């Protein structure tokens, strides 16, 4: 069997490992020993026992895969270094995704430490009276919705650099989110950026001063690119995302693929898109074995579900928007389905 190394066990990497575990001799290298359903993390901050429902140890669902819980810092033409251990490959898939602010995403963690951390964050949240959320995108809006539902009586302020929430989404979604949050007492400050802080005192670019008890930073992602910055630096675009072709390969190295948040497709960085790319990588690695021509990835708009607590939400697909209870519940159904697939191995 050919040797396939996958770096990163998030949505893309864990999917590829699961689907190809009987076709290749696979090593999955991840700096965490578990898969976490990231879209469920905002709920976990207000309901820490929910962590169990969104985390699963890699070993549980990847029975036929060697797992290395290590960080990759160096990659060569046909080897990687997992910590100090050199691992050779015939094929490599890089699915290192992106970094996000703590506590939403963490690195170098084992599952028990992560659950403890989420519990600690929840205690801080329960103690805080005055909460500032920096960023009114998808994550900022969702966490505000969770706090409203499960931690009543908090003063919540969202400071958002743009003049509307969810600025890349449909107008109806923006307005629904705004109405929901304002109706529940959230103070939304538009067109302002937090530019510096001294301890817990925060300053905006318009000279406003904030003194929250708790701050949740919910602004943009940054790609985990450093592992290729020496060996394949020409494969990085100006924002440090990976430049790959429509077969999801590096142009000059047709045995190296990438999928997920790390790629430079101009599309929303979502779990759904990460898995859509992963599906193409799976197809292409199967086709490689059979000597068949590879298939292309088509970047296209996909449906998006945004929850506002458990009982309200937004479903959006192009110009079609549904708001209210059904999308609120839909989010939980997607989470259950995704975790069940990993638990039961289908
Ligand atoms: C709070 C939050 C809420 C979100 N909500 C939604 C939502 O509702 N719907 C949706 O579709 N998307 C949502 N997203 C986005 C979604 O989580 C990401 O698009 C998705 O996680 C990307 O998957 P990925 O596999 O590319 O990377 P990731 O999930 O980031 O996984 C990358 C993996 O690589 C590992 N790794 C990184 N570098 C190294 C290295 N050097 N060596 C070894 N391992 C490494 C990491 O440990 C991690 O396990 C949300 C994101 C956040 C932060």
mmCIF file of C-alpha atoms and ligand atoms in Angstrom:
data_model
loop_
_atom_site.group_PDB
_atom_site.id
_atom_site.type_symbol
_atom_site.label_atom_id
_atom_site.label_comp_id
_atom_site.label_asym_id
_atom_site.label_seq_id
_atom_site.Cartn_x
_atom_site.Cartn_y
_atom_site.Cartn_z
ATOM 1 C CA UNK A 1 0.000 0.000 0.000
ATOM 2 C CA UNK A 2 1.148 3.532 -0.748
ATOM 3 C CA UNK A 3 1.873 5.755 2.250
ATOM 4 C CA UNK A 4 -0.419 8.732 2.762
ATOM 5 C CA UNK A 5 0.360 11.352 5.376
ATOM 6 C CA UNK A 6 -2.402 13.760 6.412
ATOM 7 C CA UNK A 7 -1.523 16.807 8.484
ATOM 8 C CA UNK A 8 -4.412 18.191 10.526
ATOM 9 C CA UNK A 9 -7.411 16.345 11.961
ATOM 10 C CA UNK A 10 -10.086 19.014 11.582
ATOM 11 C CA UNK A 11 -13.038 18.798 9.205
ATOM 12 C CA UNK A 12 -10.977 18.165 6.071
ATOM 13 C CA UNK A 13 -8.193 15.935 7.436
ATOM 14 C CA UNK A 14 -10.373 13.719 9.610
ATOM 15 C CA UNK A 15 -12.805 13.178 6.723
ATOM 16 C CA UNK A 16 -10.019 12.158 4.318
ATOM 17 C CA UNK A 17 -8.445 9.818 6.891
ATOM 18 C CA UNK A 18 -11.801 8.167 7.609
ATOM 19 C CA UNK A 19 -12.653 7.671 3.941
ATOM 20 C CA UNK A 20 -9.258 6.371 2.809
ATOM 21 C CA UNK A 21 -8.198 4.312 5.832
ATOM 22 C CA UNK A 22 -8.630 1.054 3.921
ATOM 23 C CA UNK A 23 -7.078 2.281 0.674
ATOM 24 C CA UNK A 24 -3.769 3.751 1.866
ATOM 25 C CA UNK A 25 -1.378 3.224 4.740
ATOM 26 C CA UNK A 26 -2.275 6.429 6.535
ATOM 27 C CA UNK A 27 -0.576 8.477 9.209
ATOM 28 C CA UNK A 28 -2.662 11.348 10.569
ATOM 29 C CA UNK A 29 -0.585 13.992 12.325
ATOM 30 C CA UNK A 30 -2.490 16.450 14.464
ATOM 31 C CA UNK A 31 -1.392 18.663 17.315
ATOM 32 C CA UNK A 32 -4.655 17.720 19.081
ATOM 33 C CA UNK A 33 -5.648 14.135 19.882
ATOM 34 C CA UNK A 34 -9.287 14.723 19.009
ATOM 35 C CA UNK A 35 -11.711 16.068 16.444
ATOM 36 C CA UNK A 36 -13.887 18.940 17.624
ATOM 37 C CA UNK A 37 -17.009 20.172 15.838
ATOM 38 C CA UNK A 38 -15.953 23.835 15.936
ATOM 39 C CA UNK A 39 -19.396 25.271 15.054
ATOM 40 C CA UNK A 40 -20.616 23.807 18.373
ATOM 41 C CA UNK A 41 -17.987 25.605 20.487
ATOM 42 C CA UNK A 42 -20.031 28.822 21.082
ATOM 43 C CA UNK A 43 -22.734 26.653 22.719
ATOM 44 C CA UNK A 44 -20.117 24.834 24.773
ATOM 45 C CA UNK A 45 -18.947 28.093 26.319
ATOM 46 C CA UNK A 46 -22.396 28.650 27.814
ATOM 47 C CA UNK A 47 -23.151 24.960 28.387
ATOM 48 C CA UNK A 48 -19.798 23.220 29.107
ATOM 49 C CA UNK A 49 -21.316 19.731 29.388
ATOM 50 C CA UNK A 50 -22.049 20.081 25.659
ATOM 51 C CA UNK A 51 -18.302 19.517 25.022
ATOM 52 C CA UNK A 52 -18.824 15.743 25.184
ATOM 53 C CA UNK A 53 -21.249 15.966 22.281
ATOM 54 C CA UNK A 54 -18.817 17.788 19.974
ATOM 55 C CA UNK A 55 -15.506 16.055 20.659
ATOM 56 C CA UNK A 56 -14.263 12.628 19.718
ATOM 57 C CA UNK A 57 -10.796 11.196 20.115
ATOM 58 C CA UNK A 58 -9.165 10.460 16.720
ATOM 59 C CA UNK A 59 -8.392 6.906 17.834
ATOM 60 C CA UNK A 60 -12.074 6.156 18.311
ATOM 61 C CA UNK A 61 -13.149 6.673 14.721
ATOM 62 C CA UNK A 62 -9.882 6.039 12.860
ATOM 63 C CA UNK A 63 -9.288 2.364 13.593
ATOM 64 C CA UNK A 64 -6.936 1.741 10.695
ATOM 65 C CA UNK A 65 -4.810 4.885 10.870
ATOM 66 C CA UNK A 66 -1.524 5.626 12.653
ATOM 67 C CA UNK A 67 -2.025 8.732 14.719
ATOM 68 C CA UNK A 68 0.772 11.056 15.759
ATOM 69 C CA UNK A 69 -0.217 13.781 18.198
ATOM 70 C CA UNK A 70 2.532 16.169 17.226
ATOM 71 C CA UNK A 71 3.100 19.424 15.430
ATOM 72 C CA UNK A 72 4.595 19.446 11.921
ATOM 73 C CA UNK A 73 7.043 22.277 11.396
ATOM 74 C CA UNK A 74 8.949 21.025 8.406
ATOM 75 C CA UNK A 75 7.989 19.374 5.144
ATOM 76 C CA UNK A 76 10.186 18.038 2.353
ATOM 77 C CA UNK A 77 9.453 16.658 -1.109
ATOM 78 C CA UNK A 78 8.511 13.236 0.315
ATOM 79 C CA UNK A 79 8.861 13.441 4.067
ATOM 80 C CA UNK A 80 7.535 15.431 7.014
ATOM 81 C CA UNK A 81 8.835 15.952 10.517
ATOM 82 C CA UNK A 82 6.214 15.246 13.182
ATOM 83 C CA UNK A 83 8.039 16.798 16.092
ATOM 84 C CA UNK A 84 11.479 15.165 15.672
ATOM 85 C CA UNK A 85 10.163 12.044 13.964
ATOM 86 C CA UNK A 86 10.719 11.808 10.216
ATOM 87 C CA UNK A 87 7.837 10.205 8.327
ATOM 88 C CA UNK A 88 8.099 9.419 4.612
ATOM 89 C CA UNK A 89 5.136 9.607 2.278
ATOM 90 C CA UNK A 90 4.074 8.819 -1.258
ATOM 91 C CA UNK A 91 1.210 11.280 -0.963
ATOM 92 C CA UNK A 92 0.666 14.153 1.439
ATOM 93 C CA UNK A 93 -2.497 16.108 2.219
ATOM 94 C CA UNK A 94 -2.133 19.323 4.214
ATOM 95 C CA UNK A 95 -5.291 20.234 6.138
ATOM 96 C CA UNK A 96 -3.844 22.517 8.800
ATOM 97 C CA UNK A 97 -6.792 24.924 8.639
ATOM 98 C CA UNK A 98 -6.700 28.200 10.452
ATOM 99 C CA UNK A 99 -6.134 29.738 13.853
ATOM 100 C CA UNK A 100 -8.886 31.513 15.701
ATOM 101 C CA UNK A 101 -8.917 33.323 18.995
ATOM 102 C CA UNK A 102 -8.966 31.416 22.255
ATOM 103 C CA UNK A 103 -11.127 29.775 23.525
ATOM 104 C CA UNK A 104 -12.872 29.064 20.208
ATOM 105 C CA UNK A 105 -9.945 27.104 18.752
ATOM 106 C CA UNK A 106 -6.915 25.824 20.658
ATOM 107 C CA UNK A 107 -3.661 24.198 19.678
ATOM 108 C CA UNK A 108 -1.563 21.471 21.312
ATOM 109 C CA UNK A 109 -4.318 20.126 23.503
ATOM 110 C CA UNK A 110 -5.573 16.776 24.630
ATOM 111 C CA UNK A 111 -9.272 16.230 24.980
ATOM 112 C CA UNK A 112 -9.408 16.284 28.809
ATOM 113 C CA UNK A 113 -7.485 19.579 29.033
ATOM 114 C CA UNK A 114 -9.789 21.113 26.429
ATOM 115 C CA UNK A 115 -12.933 20.168 28.385
ATOM 116 C CA UNK A 116 -11.403 21.651 31.539
ATOM 117 C CA UNK A 117 -10.535 24.841 29.698
ATOM 118 C CA UNK A 118 -14.082 25.224 28.374
ATOM 119 C CA UNK A 119 -15.392 24.743 31.904
ATOM 120 C CA UNK A 120 -13.080 27.488 33.213
ATOM 121 C CA UNK A 121 -14.228 29.852 30.431
ATOM 122 C CA UNK A 122 -17.827 29.107 31.320
ATOM 123 C CA UNK A 123 -17.146 30.085 34.961
ATOM 124 C CA UNK A 124 -15.654 33.384 33.778
ATOM 125 C CA UNK A 125 -18.670 33.969 31.579
ATOM 126 C CA UNK A 126 -21.106 33.274 34.411
ATOM 127 C CA UNK A 127 -19.237 35.684 36.710
ATOM 128 C CA UNK A 128 -19.026 38.521 34.166
ATOM 129 C CA UNK A 129 -21.736 41.163 34.186
ATOM 130 C CA UNK A 130 -20.471 43.229 31.304
ATOM 131 C CA UNK A 131 -19.341 41.310 28.204
ATOM 132 C CA UNK A 132 -17.763 42.816 25.105
ATOM 133 C CA UNK A 133 -17.788 40.863 21.844
ATOM 134 C CA UNK A 134 -15.317 42.192 19.301
ATOM 135 C CA UNK A 135 -16.616 41.396 15.819
ATOM 136 C CA UNK A 136 -20.172 40.967 14.599
ATOM 137 C CA UNK A 137 -19.569 38.235 12.014
ATOM 138 C CA UNK A 138 -20.805 34.692 12.204
ATOM 139 C CA UNK A 139 -19.029 33.762 15.444
ATOM 140 C CA UNK A 140 -19.745 37.061 17.254
ATOM 141 C CA UNK A 141 -23.444 36.876 16.428
ATOM 142 C CA UNK A 142 -23.723 33.209 17.427
ATOM 143 C CA UNK A 143 -21.965 33.607 20.762
ATOM 144 C CA UNK A 144 -24.186 36.626 21.573
ATOM 145 C CA UNK A 145 -27.233 34.429 20.814
ATOM 146 C CA UNK A 146 -25.966 31.703 23.155
ATOM 147 C CA UNK A 147 -25.241 34.124 26.010
ATOM 148 C CA UNK A 148 -28.697 35.692 25.673
ATOM 149 C CA UNK A 149 -30.362 32.297 25.979
ATOM 150 C CA UNK A 150 -28.280 30.647 28.690
ATOM 151 C CA UNK A 151 -26.678 33.410 30.740
ATOM 152 C CA UNK A 152 -29.519 35.852 31.280
ATOM 153 C CA UNK A 153 -29.037 39.351 32.683
ATOM 154 C CA UNK A 154 -25.655 40.137 31.100
ATOM 155 C CA UNK A 155 -24.865 43.471 29.528
ATOM 156 C CA UNK A 156 -23.592 42.555 26.045
ATOM 157 C CA UNK A 157 -21.883 44.970 23.665
ATOM 158 C CA UNK A 158 -20.815 44.039 20.144
ATOM 159 C CA UNK A 159 -18.179 46.304 18.599
ATOM 160 C CA UNK A 160 -18.143 45.766 14.861
ATOM 161 C CA UNK A 161 -15.857 47.417 12.289
ATOM 162 C CA UNK A 162 -18.480 47.301 9.520
ATOM 163 C CA UNK A 163 -21.779 49.135 9.221
ATOM 164 C CA UNK A 164 -23.843 45.961 9.343
ATOM 165 C CA UNK A 165 -23.594 42.618 11.157
ATOM 166 C CA UNK A 166 -22.712 39.553 9.025
ATOM 167 C CA UNK A 167 -21.491 41.888 6.284
ATOM 168 C CA UNK A 168 -20.846 39.104 3.756
ATOM 169 C CA UNK A 169 -24.301 37.625 4.159
ATOM 170 C CA UNK A 170 -27.730 38.293 2.711
ATOM 171 C CA UNK A 171 -29.454 41.575 3.726
ATOM 172 C CA UNK A 172 -32.385 39.657 5.294
ATOM 173 C CA UNK A 173 -29.979 37.622 7.425
ATOM 174 C CA UNK A 174 -28.242 40.793 8.567
ATOM 175 C CA UNK A 175 -31.506 42.434 9.544
ATOM 176 C CA UNK A 176 -32.836 39.350 11.335
ATOM 177 C CA UNK A 177 -29.670 39.032 13.395
ATOM 178 C CA UNK A 178 -29.731 42.735 14.256
ATOM 179 C CA UNK A 179 -33.420 42.710 15.257
ATOM 180 C CA UNK A 180 -32.947 39.563 17.365
ATOM 181 C CA UNK A 181 -29.935 40.933 19.217
ATOM 182 C CA UNK A 182 -31.385 44.417 19.780
ATOM 183 C CA UNK A 183 -34.696 42.950 20.976
ATOM 184 C CA UNK A 184 -32.670 41.037 23.552
ATOM 185 C CA UNK A 185 -30.893 44.146 24.785
ATOM 186 C CA UNK A 186 -27.549 43.808 22.971
ATOM 187 C CA UNK A 187 -25.807 47.114 22.333
ATOM 188 C CA UNK A 188 -24.299 47.081 18.814
ATOM 189 C CA UNK A 189 -21.641 49.638 17.927
ATOM 190 C CA UNK A 190 -21.019 49.807 14.187
ATOM 191 C CA UNK A 191 -18.072 51.242 12.278
ATOM 192 C CA UNK A 192 -15.607 51.063 15.168
ATOM 193 C CA UNK A 193 -12.521 48.965 15.774
ATOM 194 C CA UNK A 194 -10.860 48.028 19.042
ATOM 195 C CA UNK A 195 -7.281 49.122 18.468
ATOM 196 C CA UNK A 196 -5.545 48.659 21.793
ATOM 197 C CA UNK A 197 -5.960 47.719 25.408
ATOM 198 C CA UNK A 198 -4.323 48.255 28.770
ATOM 199 C CA UNK A 199 -5.276 45.199 30.762
ATOM 200 C CA UNK A 200 -9.058 45.154 30.778
ATOM 201 C CA UNK A 201 -9.454 48.720 29.464
ATOM 202 C CA UNK A 202 -10.078 48.718 25.713
ATOM 203 C CA UNK A 203 -9.850 51.663 23.293
ATOM 204 C CA UNK A 204 -11.569 52.041 19.938
ATOM 205 C CA UNK A 205 -10.258 53.914 16.899
ATOM 206 C CA UNK A 206 -12.954 56.531 17.566
ATOM 207 C CA UNK A 207 -11.629 57.236 21.050
ATOM 208 C CA UNK A 208 -14.275 55.300 22.949
ATOM 209 C CA UNK A 209 -13.180 53.457 26.111
ATOM 210 C CA UNK A 210 -14.646 50.113 27.214
ATOM 211 C CA UNK A 211 -14.206 48.419 30.579
ATOM 212 C CA UNK A 212 -15.801 44.971 30.213
ATOM 213 C CA UNK A 213 -15.387 42.123 32.718
ATOM 214 C CA UNK A 214 -14.960 39.685 29.842
ATOM 215 C CA UNK A 215 -13.912 40.101 26.216
ATOM 216 C CA UNK A 216 -14.535 37.603 23.457
ATOM 217 C CA UNK A 217 -12.560 38.298 20.303
ATOM 218 C CA UNK A 218 -14.489 37.083 17.285
ATOM 219 C CA UNK A 219 -12.578 38.587 14.378
ATOM 220 C CA UNK A 220 -10.966 36.948 11.307
ATOM 221 C CA UNK A 221 -9.022 33.763 10.904
ATOM 222 C CA UNK A 222 -5.343 33.324 10.039
ATOM 223 C CA UNK A 223 -4.036 30.341 8.054
ATOM 224 C CA UNK A 224 -1.695 27.740 9.610
ATOM 225 C CA UNK A 225 0.899 28.118 6.865
ATOM 226 C CA UNK A 226 4.231 28.162 8.740
ATOM 227 C CA UNK A 227 5.063 24.504 8.076
ATOM 228 C CA UNK A 228 5.619 25.206 4.364
ATOM 229 C CA UNK A 229 7.084 28.675 4.570
ATOM 230 C CA UNK A 230 10.665 27.464 4.099
ATOM 231 C CA UNK A 231 10.322 24.551 1.713
ATOM 232 C CA UNK A 232 7.408 25.648 -0.495
ATOM 233 C CA UNK A 233 7.251 29.402 0.002
ATOM 234 C CA UNK A 234 6.255 29.999 -3.643
ATOM 235 C CA UNK A 235 3.077 28.099 -2.923
ATOM 236 C CA UNK A 236 1.838 30.799 -0.511
ATOM 237 C CA UNK A 237 -0.277 33.733 -1.676
ATOM 238 C CA UNK A 238 0.074 37.237 -0.244
ATOM 239 C CA UNK A 239 -2.274 36.408 2.660
ATOM 240 C CA UNK A 240 -0.377 33.140 3.367
ATOM 241 C CA UNK A 241 -3.061 30.802 2.085
ATOM 242 C CA UNK A 242 -1.934 27.854 -0.057
ATOM 243 C CA UNK A 243 -2.023 28.354 -3.819
ATOM 244 C CA UNK A 244 -3.333 25.110 -5.261
ATOM 245 C CA UNK A 245 -4.794 24.052 -8.594
ATOM 246 C CA UNK A 246 -8.374 22.977 -9.231
ATOM 247 C CA UNK A 247 -7.432 19.321 -8.500
ATOM 248 C CA UNK A 248 -6.398 20.589 -5.037
ATOM 249 C CA UNK A 249 -2.722 19.839 -5.680
ATOM 250 C CA UNK A 250 0.321 22.036 -5.378
ATOM 251 C CA UNK A 251 1.176 22.979 -8.959
ATOM 252 C CA UNK A 252 4.786 21.801 -8.876
ATOM 253 C CA UNK A 253 4.232 18.733 -6.666
ATOM 254 C CA UNK A 254 1.430 16.528 -7.870
ATOM 255 C CA UNK A 255 1.736 14.160 -4.870
ATOM 256 C CA UNK A 256 0.923 16.978 -2.428
ATOM 257 C CA UNK A 257 -2.696 18.038 -1.914
ATOM 258 C CA UNK A 258 -4.388 20.513 0.422
ATOM 259 C CA UNK A 259 -7.977 21.015 1.583
ATOM 260 C CA UNK A 260 -9.976 23.223 3.927
ATOM 261 C CA UNK A 261 -9.478 26.694 5.397
ATOM 262 C CA UNK A 262 -5.820 26.674 4.359
ATOM 263 C CA UNK A 263 -6.507 26.832 0.599
ATOM 264 C CA UNK A 264 -6.804 30.121 -1.233
ATOM 265 C CA UNK A 265 -10.183 29.605 -2.899
ATOM 266 C CA UNK A 266 -12.249 32.763 -2.768
ATOM 267 C CA UNK A 267 -15.096 31.333 -0.745
ATOM 268 C CA UNK A 268 -16.309 31.398 2.851
ATOM 269 C CA UNK A 269 -14.001 29.460 5.123
ATOM 270 C CA UNK A 270 -16.573 27.039 6.481
ATOM 271 C CA UNK A 271 -16.651 23.470 7.723
ATOM 272 C CA UNK A 272 -18.898 22.633 4.824
ATOM 273 C CA UNK A 273 -16.461 23.945 2.234
ATOM 274 C CA UNK A 274 -13.584 22.182 4.002
ATOM 275 C CA UNK A 275 -15.464 18.900 3.658
ATOM 276 C CA UNK A 276 -16.446 19.604 0.036
ATOM 277 C CA UNK A 277 -12.759 20.041 -0.768
ATOM 278 C CA UNK A 278 -11.891 16.938 1.259
ATOM 279 C CA UNK A 279 -14.367 14.904 -0.826
ATOM 280 C CA UNK A 280 -12.520 15.928 -3.993
ATOM 281 C CA UNK A 281 -9.167 14.972 -2.470
ATOM 282 C CA UNK A 282 -10.617 11.554 -1.552
ATOM 283 C CA UNK A 283 -11.908 11.082 -5.103
ATOM 284 C CA UNK A 284 -8.577 12.139 -6.569
ATOM 285 C CA UNK A 285 -6.521 9.881 -4.349
ATOM 286 C CA UNK A 286 -8.775 6.963 -5.310
ATOM 287 C CA UNK A 287 -8.416 7.912 -8.985
ATOM 288 C CA UNK A 288 -4.631 8.171 -8.626
ATOM 289 C CA UNK A 289 -4.589 4.531 -7.478
ATOM 290 C CA UNK A 290 -6.556 3.505 -10.546
ATOM 291 C CA UNK A 291 -4.559 5.687 -12.913
ATOM 292 C CA UNK A 292 -7.690 7.659 -13.843
ATOM 293 C CA UNK A 293 -7.779 11.406 -14.646
ATOM 294 C CA UNK A 294 -8.407 13.646 -11.635
ATOM 295 C CA UNK A 295 -11.622 15.606 -10.995
ATOM 296 C CA UNK A 296 -11.803 19.347 -10.400
ATOM 297 C CA UNK A 297 -13.108 21.232 -7.390
ATOM 298 C CA UNK A 298 -15.849 23.748 -8.159
ATOM 299 C CA UNK A 299 -16.020 26.564 -5.701
ATOM 300 C CA UNK A 300 -19.670 27.520 -5.315
ATOM 301 C CA UNK A 301 -21.932 29.148 -2.753
ATOM 302 C CA UNK A 302 -23.212 26.644 -0.190
ATOM 303 C CA UNK A 303 -26.081 26.872 2.330
ATOM 304 C CA UNK A 304 -25.221 28.389 5.690
ATOM 305 C CA UNK A 305 -26.935 27.979 9.046
ATOM 306 C CA UNK A 306 -26.401 30.585 11.758
ATOM 307 C CA UNK A 307 -27.849 29.887 15.197
ATOM 308 C CA UNK A 308 -29.133 32.489 17.627
ATOM 309 C CA UNK A 309 -29.365 30.226 20.658
ATOM 310 C CA UNK A 310 -31.330 26.975 20.355
ATOM 311 C CA UNK A 311 -34.671 28.412 19.279
ATOM 312 C CA UNK A 312 -33.877 30.964 16.610
ATOM 313 C CA UNK A 313 -31.540 31.087 13.675
ATOM 314 C CA UNK A 314 -30.988 31.847 10.012
ATOM 315 C CA UNK A 315 -30.766 29.518 7.031
ATOM 316 C CA UNK A 316 -29.316 31.200 3.972
ATOM 317 C CA UNK A 317 -28.687 29.913 0.481
ATOM 318 C CA UNK A 318 -27.942 32.540 -2.183
ATOM 319 C CA UNK A 319 -31.046 34.814 -2.098
ATOM 320 C CA UNK A 320 -33.149 32.397 -0.120
ATOM 321 C CA UNK A 321 -33.381 33.071 3.605
ATOM 322 C CA UNK A 322 -35.462 31.371 6.317
ATOM 323 C CA UNK A 323 -35.350 32.664 9.873
ATOM 324 C CA UNK A 324 -36.756 31.458 13.195
ATOM 325 C CA UNK A 325 -37.063 28.135 14.996
ATOM 326 C CA UNK A 326 -36.324 25.726 12.122
ATOM 327 C CA UNK A 327 -32.790 26.987 11.331
ATOM 328 C CA UNK A 328 -32.122 27.154 15.101
ATOM 329 C CA UNK A 329 -32.889 23.434 15.379
ATOM 330 C CA UNK A 330 -31.193 22.618 12.063
ATOM 331 C CA UNK A 331 -27.812 23.614 13.450
ATOM 332 C CA UNK A 332 -28.116 21.024 16.209
ATOM 333 C CA UNK A 333 -29.257 18.365 13.733
ATOM 334 C CA UNK A 334 -26.172 19.005 11.550
ATOM 335 C CA UNK A 335 -23.947 18.725 14.619
ATOM 336 C CA UNK A 336 -25.555 15.430 15.722
ATOM 337 C CA UNK A 337 -25.318 13.966 12.207
ATOM 338 C CA UNK A 338 -21.667 14.931 11.835
ATOM 339 C CA UNK A 339 -20.670 13.494 15.222
ATOM 340 C CA UNK A 340 -22.742 10.343 14.682
ATOM 341 C CA UNK A 341 -20.955 9.748 11.385
ATOM 342 C CA UNK A 342 -17.639 9.804 13.184
ATOM 343 C CA UNK A 343 -18.870 7.747 16.153
ATOM 344 C CA UNK A 344 -20.399 5.054 13.992
ATOM 345 C CA UNK A 345 -17.805 5.225 11.255
ATOM 346 C CA UNK A 346 -20.049 5.912 8.241
HETATM 347 C C1 LIG B 1 -16.200 29.469 16.670
HETATM 348 C C2 LIG B 1 -16.349 29.033 15.254
HETATM 349 C C3 LIG B 1 -17.620 28.736 14.755
HETATM 350 C C4 LIG B 1 -17.773 28.290 13.438
HETATM 351 N N1 LIG B 1 -19.035 28.009 12.971
HETATM 352 C C5 LIG B 1 -19.179 27.485 11.738
HETATM 353 C C6 LIG B 1 -20.479 27.093 11.262
HETATM 354 O O1 LIG B 1 -21.491 27.299 11.927
HETATM 355 N N2 LIG B 1 -20.560 26.515 10.041
HETATM 356 C C7 LIG B 1 -19.461 26.265 9.276
HETATM 357 O O2 LIG B 1 -19.599 25.668 8.177
HETATM 358 N N3 LIG B 1 -18.222 26.662 9.673
HETATM 359 C C8 LIG B 1 -18.053 27.252 10.888
HETATM 360 N N4 LIG B 1 -16.801 27.632 11.320
HETATM 361 C C9 LIG B 1 -15.645 27.452 10.437
HETATM 362 C C10 LIG B 1 -15.119 26.020 10.485
HETATM 363 O O3 LIG B 1 -14.891 25.625 11.814
HETATM 364 C C11 LIG B 1 -13.830 25.934 9.687
HETATM 365 O O4 LIG B 1 -14.077 26.352 8.367
HETATM 366 C C12 LIG B 1 -13.323 24.492 9.687
HETATM 367 O O5 LIG B 1 -12.925 24.126 10.997
HETATM 368 C C13 LIG B 1 -12.140 24.312 8.724
HETATM 369 O O6 LIG B 1 -11.746 22.977 8.732
HETATM 370 P P1 LIG B 1 -10.250 22.553 8.390
HETATM 371 O O7 LIG B 1 -10.225 21.066 8.419
HETATM 372 O O8 LIG B 1 -9.802 23.240 7.169
HETATM 373 O O9 LIG B 1 -9.341 23.136 9.546
HETATM 374 P P2 LIG B 1 -9.430 23.111 11.117
HETATM 375 O O10 LIG B 1 -10.766 22.685 11.589
HETATM 376 O O11 LIG B 1 -8.853 24.415 11.550
HETATM 377 O O12 LIG B 1 -8.443 21.919 11.526
HETATM 378 C C14 LIG B 1 -7.064 22.039 11.361
HETATM 379 C C15 LIG B 1 -6.375 20.944 12.159
HETATM 380 O O13 LIG B 1 -4.996 20.999 11.857
HETATM 381 C C16 LIG B 1 -4.236 20.884 13.046
HETATM 382 N N5 LIG B 1 -2.935 21.550 12.787
HETATM 383 C C17 LIG B 1 -2.718 22.835 12.411
HETATM 384 N N6 LIG B 1 -1.408 23.052 12.195
HETATM 385 C C18 LIG B 1 -0.784 21.876 12.441
HETATM 386 C C19 LIG B 1 0.576 21.465 12.382
HETATM 387 N N7 LIG B 1 1.547 22.266 12.016
HETATM 388 N N8 LIG B 1 0.862 20.168 12.727
HETATM 389 C C20 LIG B 1 -0.110 19.302 13.084
HETATM 390 N N9 LIG B 1 -1.423 19.659 13.152
HETATM 391 C C21 LIG B 1 -1.743 20.922 12.817
HETATM 392 C C22 LIG B 1 -5.088 21.540 14.106
HETATM 393 O O14 LIG B 1 -4.799 21.013 15.379
HETATM 394 C C23 LIG B 1 -6.501 21.129 13.658
HETATM 395 O O15 LIG B 1 -6.882 19.911 14.242
HETATM 396 C C24 LIG B 1 -16.626 28.126 12.620
HETATM 397 C C25 LIG B 1 -15.349 28.443 13.114
HETATM 398 C C26 LIG B 1 -15.211 28.899 14.419
HETATM 399 C C27 LIG B 1 -13.827 29.216 14.948
#
